[in-house]
Short mmCIF file of C-alpha atoms in Angstrom, two decimals:
data_model
loop_
_atom_site.label_atom_id
_atom_site.label_comp_id
_atom_site.label_asym_id
_atom_site.label_seq_id
_atom_site.Cartn_x
_atom_site.Cartn_y
_atom_site.Cartn_z
CA ASP A 11 71.68 99.81 102.45
CA THR A 12 72.01 98.93 99.30
CA GLY A 13 73.83 95.37 99.34
CA VAL A 14 72.74 92.14 99.40
CA SER A 15 70.89 91.54 102.41
CA GLN A 16 70.60 87.94 104.22
CA ASN A 17 67.93 86.55 107.29
CA PRO A 18 68.85 85.61 109.25
CA ARG A 19 72.60 86.05 110.36
CA HIS A 20 72.78 82.81 112.47
CA LYS A 21 70.55 80.24 113.58
CA ILE A 22 70.93 77.56 115.97
CA THR A 23 68.72 74.53 115.43
CA LYS A 24 67.86 70.49 116.15
CA ARG A 25 68.64 67.63 113.70
CA GLY A 26 65.45 66.75 111.79
CA GLN A 27 63.92 70.58 112.16
CA ASN A 28 63.00 72.11 108.74
CA VAL A 29 65.15 76.11 108.17
CA THR A 30 64.75 78.40 105.79
CA PHE A 31 66.73 81.44 104.85
CA ARG A 32 65.29 84.54 102.70
CA CYS A 33 67.41 86.54 100.75
CA ASP A 34 67.07 90.76 99.14
CA PRO A 35 68.88 90.91 96.48
CA ILE A 36 70.13 94.24 95.09
CA SER A 37 67.24 95.95 93.03
CA GLU A 38 68.14 95.42 89.48
CA HIS A 39 70.43 92.36 89.37
CA ASN A 40 67.86 90.61 88.32
CA ARG A 41 70.67 87.06 88.85
CA LEU A 42 70.94 85.22 92.30
CA TYR A 43 72.82 82.77 93.49
CA TRP A 44 73.54 80.69 96.47
CA TYR A 45 76.45 79.19 97.76
CA ARG A 46 77.70 77.10 100.37
CA GLN A 47 80.87 77.88 102.41
CA THR A 48 81.98 75.49 105.19
CA LEU A 49 85.00 76.45 107.64
CA GLY A 50 88.43 76.77 106.13
CA GLN A 51 87.07 76.45 102.67
CA GLY A 52 86.06 78.97 99.87
CA PRO A 53 82.41 78.77 98.67
CA GLU A 54 80.39 76.24 96.55
CA PHE A 55 77.64 77.15 94.04
CA LEU A 56 74.97 75.90 95.56
CA THR A 57 71.84 76.99 92.32
CA TYR A 58 71.11 79.90 90.03
CA PHE A 59 68.04 82.55 89.38
CA GLN A 60 67.58 84.74 86.51
CA ASN A 61 64.56 86.30 87.22
CA GLU A 62 62.34 84.10 88.72
CA ALA A 63 63.96 80.91 86.86
CA GLN A 64 65.74 78.39 88.24
CA LEU A 65 68.09 78.05 85.95
CA GLU A 66 71.17 75.39 86.96
CA LYS A 67 71.36 73.33 90.12
CA SER A 68 74.51 71.56 91.71
CA ARG A 69 74.63 67.87 92.69
CA LEU A 70 75.49 69.33 96.50
CA LEU A 71 71.84 70.39 96.26
CA SER A 72 70.01 66.99 97.63
CA ASP A 73 65.95 66.81 97.55
CA ARG A 74 66.23 67.42 101.97
CA PHE A 75 66.93 71.29 99.97
CA SER A 76 64.46 73.48 97.50
CA ALA A 77 65.33 77.34 96.46
CA GLU A 78 62.62 79.27 95.28
CA ARG A 79 62.66 83.68 93.94
CA PRO A 80 59.04 83.95 93.49
CA LYS A 81 58.41 87.28 91.84
CA GLY A 82 61.68 87.81 90.72
CA SER A 83 63.08 89.82 93.67
CA PHE A 84 64.11 87.78 96.93
CA SER A 85 64.84 84.53 97.66
CA THR A 86 64.05 81.35 99.79
CA LEU A 87 66.59 78.64 100.50
CA GLU A 88 64.64 75.99 102.56
CA ILE A 89 66.41 73.10 104.26
CA GLN A 90 64.49 70.38 105.25
CA ARG A 91 64.82 67.44 107.91
CA THR A 92 68.09 68.62 108.58
CA GLU A 93 71.91 66.70 109.02
CA GLN A 94 74.65 67.84 111.56
CA GLY A 95 76.44 67.98 107.98
CA ASP A 96 74.25 70.63 106.93
CA SER A 97 76.11 73.27 109.16
CA ALA A 98 77.82 75.74 107.46
CA MET A 99 77.45 79.59 105.73
CA TYR A 100 74.95 80.03 103.50
CA LEU A 101 75.81 82.71 101.20
CA CYS A 102 73.76 84.49 98.55
CA ALA A 103 75.04 86.47 95.77
CA SER A 104 73.36 88.86 92.73
CA SER A 105 75.00 90.25 89.45
CA LEU A 106 73.46 92.08 87.63
CA PRO A 107 73.03 90.32 83.50
CA GLY A 108 76.26 89.97 81.07
CA TYR A 109 78.66 91.16 84.20
CA ASN A 110 80.21 88.19 85.56
CA GLU A 111 81.02 90.28 89.41
CA GLN A 112 78.53 88.85 91.61
CA PHE A 113 77.78 90.88 94.57
CA PHE A 114 77.65 89.02 98.68
CA GLY A 115 75.64 89.36 101.31
CA PRO A 116 77.21 88.74 104.71
CA GLY A 117 75.52 85.15 104.84
CA THR A 118 73.38 83.19 107.23
CA ARG A 119 75.47 80.79 109.66
CA LEU A 120 74.03 77.74 110.11
CA THR A 121 74.64 75.25 113.44
CA VAL A 122 72.36 71.91 113.54
CA LEU A 123 72.93 70.11 116.38
CA GLY B 16 85.73 70.69 85.21
CA ASP B 17 87.34 74.50 85.81
CA SER B 18 88.71 74.77 88.93
CA VAL B 19 90.93 77.00 90.96
CA THR B 20 94.09 76.30 93.29
CA GLN B 21 95.96 78.74 95.57
CA MET B 22 98.52 78.53 97.73
CA GLU B 23 97.87 76.73 101.41
CA GLY B 24 98.15 79.46 104.03
CA PRO B 25 98.34 80.42 106.70
CA VAL B 26 101.12 83.18 105.54
CA THR B 27 102.11 85.13 108.38
CA LEU B 28 104.23 88.74 107.83
CA SER B 29 105.19 91.69 109.28
CA GLU B 30 104.29 95.07 108.23
CA GLU B 31 105.22 96.09 105.28
CA ALA B 32 106.91 93.37 104.24
CA PHE B 33 105.78 92.05 100.70
CA LEU B 34 102.84 89.80 99.73
CA THR B 35 102.55 87.52 97.04
CA ILE B 36 99.67 84.83 97.15
CA ASN B 37 99.84 82.42 94.57
CA CYS B 38 97.05 81.45 92.18
CA THR B 39 95.91 78.61 89.41
CA TYR B 40 93.55 77.77 87.48
CA THR B 41 91.94 75.53 85.14
CA ALA B 42 89.65 75.97 82.62
CA THR B 43 87.77 75.87 79.48
CA GLY B 44 87.66 79.05 77.54
CA TYR B 45 88.67 82.63 78.43
CA PRO B 46 87.10 82.89 82.54
CA SER B 47 87.48 86.21 83.82
CA LEU B 48 89.58 86.19 87.38
CA PHE B 49 89.16 87.30 90.77
CA TRP B 50 90.11 88.07 93.90
CA TYR B 51 87.94 88.39 96.87
CA VAL B 52 88.54 89.34 100.90
CA GLN B 53 86.74 87.95 103.86
CA TYR B 54 87.49 90.23 106.90
CA PRO B 55 87.03 88.98 110.31
CA GLY B 56 83.34 89.00 110.59
CA GLU B 57 82.42 90.43 107.61
CA GLY B 58 81.10 89.11 104.27
CA LEU B 59 83.05 88.57 100.90
CA GLN B 60 84.03 91.51 98.99
CA LEU B 61 85.27 91.83 95.94
CA LEU B 62 89.32 93.02 96.05
CA LEU B 63 89.94 92.99 92.26
CA LYS B 64 89.63 91.07 88.93
CA ALA B 65 90.82 90.84 85.19
CA THR B 66 88.07 89.62 81.89
CA LYS B 67 91.23 88.97 79.53
CA ALA B 68 95.06 87.96 79.21
CA ASP B 69 97.43 90.75 80.08
CA ASP B 70 94.81 92.32 82.35
CA LYS B 71 96.39 93.93 85.68
CA GLY B 72 93.72 94.28 88.35
CA SER B 73 94.11 96.39 90.86
CA ASN B 74 92.83 97.55 94.22
CA LYS B 75 93.82 98.89 97.89
CA GLY B 76 97.88 99.13 96.48
CA PHE B 77 97.08 95.16 95.60
CA GLU B 78 97.38 94.02 92.07
CA ALA B 79 97.17 90.49 90.33
CA THR B 80 98.11 90.10 86.71
CA TYR B 81 95.90 87.45 84.39
CA ARG B 82 98.14 85.20 82.50
CA LYS B 83 97.37 82.88 80.58
CA GLU B 84 100.34 81.22 79.35
CA THR B 85 100.58 79.99 83.06
CA THR B 86 97.00 79.74 84.11
CA SER B 87 97.41 81.54 86.96
CA PHE B 88 96.42 85.54 88.79
CA HIS B 89 99.00 86.19 92.04
CA LEU B 90 98.12 88.52 94.14
CA GLU B 91 100.87 90.42 95.48
CA LYS B 92 100.90 93.95 96.68
CA GLY B 93 103.96 95.68 97.82
CA SER B 94 103.51 96.83 102.06
CA VAL B 95 101.48 94.99 103.72
CA GLN B 96 99.82 96.63 106.49
CA VAL B 97 98.09 94.79 110.43
CA SER B 98 94.59 95.30 108.27
CA ASP B 99 95.35 93.39 105.72
CA SER B 100 94.72 90.27 107.87
CA ALA B 101 91.96 88.69 106.22
CA VAL B 102 91.18 85.84 103.72
CA TYR B 103 92.17 86.02 100.55
CA PHE B 104 89.76 83.96 97.56
CA CYS B 105 91.41 83.76 94.50
CA ALA B 106 87.91 83.08 91.59
CA LEU B 107 87.48 82.43 88.30
CA SER B 108 83.72 82.22 85.97
CA SER B 109 83.68 81.14 82.34
CA THR B 110 82.95 82.69 80.12
CA GLY B 111 79.10 82.96 79.53
CA GLY B 112 78.53 80.82 83.22
CA PHE B 113 76.50 81.74 85.67
CA LYS B 114 78.30 80.42 88.41
CA THR B 115 81.60 81.41 90.42
CA ILE B 116 84.26 78.78 91.27
CA PHE B 117 85.97 79.63 94.03
CA GLY B 118 89.91 78.33 95.55
CA ALA B 119 90.19 77.51 99.06
CA GLY B 120 91.28 80.40 100.54
CA THR B 121 94.59 81.53 101.98
CA ARG B 122 94.48 83.34 105.47
CA LEU B 123 96.89 86.42 106.28
CA PHE B 124 98.13 87.48 109.52
CA VAL B 125 100.15 90.71 109.69
CA LYS B 126 101.98 91.40 113.04
CA ALA B 127 102.59 95.17 113.47
#
C-alpha cells in the first residue's frame, strides 16, 4: 500500500497521560500536514512540514502539542498531559511540492477518559 | 481569513434522486477548490477539484463548477446510489498556500 499510513488507529488514554502518534507519508511527498477533526466538524489545520522543517503552526496547537519530522520522512505528533478536550481524530496528509492536493491517512482516533 | 460554508445536513434522498450540496467560500486571491468524501469507517478521499474560475471538476458522476462571481462550488449528481451515502466536505487551498480549509461537512443518506 503506497498511501499515507498512521499508527495507532485508535488510542484510549487517561487524562494527564502523554500520547504519541506516527504518520508515514507517501514516499515522494515532501510536504506533511497534521489536522484535527472533532465529531460533526471538518478537519482543522494544526501544523505543516516541508521536508524536516516545521513551517507553520496553528493557534490550535497549544504548548502541550509538539510535532517533529526529524529526517523529512515520517512524522510524530505528541500530546503531553492530555485533556478530555483533546479527544478527536488526528489526521495526517501529504502532498508533492507545488501541488495543493493533499492525500489523507486513515487517522488516529484519540479518546481521553 | 479564508473560510468555507456548506449546507447543513443530513440530506436524505431516495435512490436515483438528484443531489445538490451547496458550498460557498471566502478567500483572497484565486484558491483551488475541492470536494472530499468520507465513507463510513474510512479516511478522507479527494472526490474532485477545480483550480481556476469556470473549471468543472468531475468524478464518479459527481460534478462541481468553480464560480468566481458567486464564490461557489456546489456539488451535484444526477442520480444518487445507496453507495454514495457518506459525509461530503467542501474545501479550499489558497494560491501558494500550504493548508486546506474545510467546511463542516454534509452527511448524505441515500435510501433504497
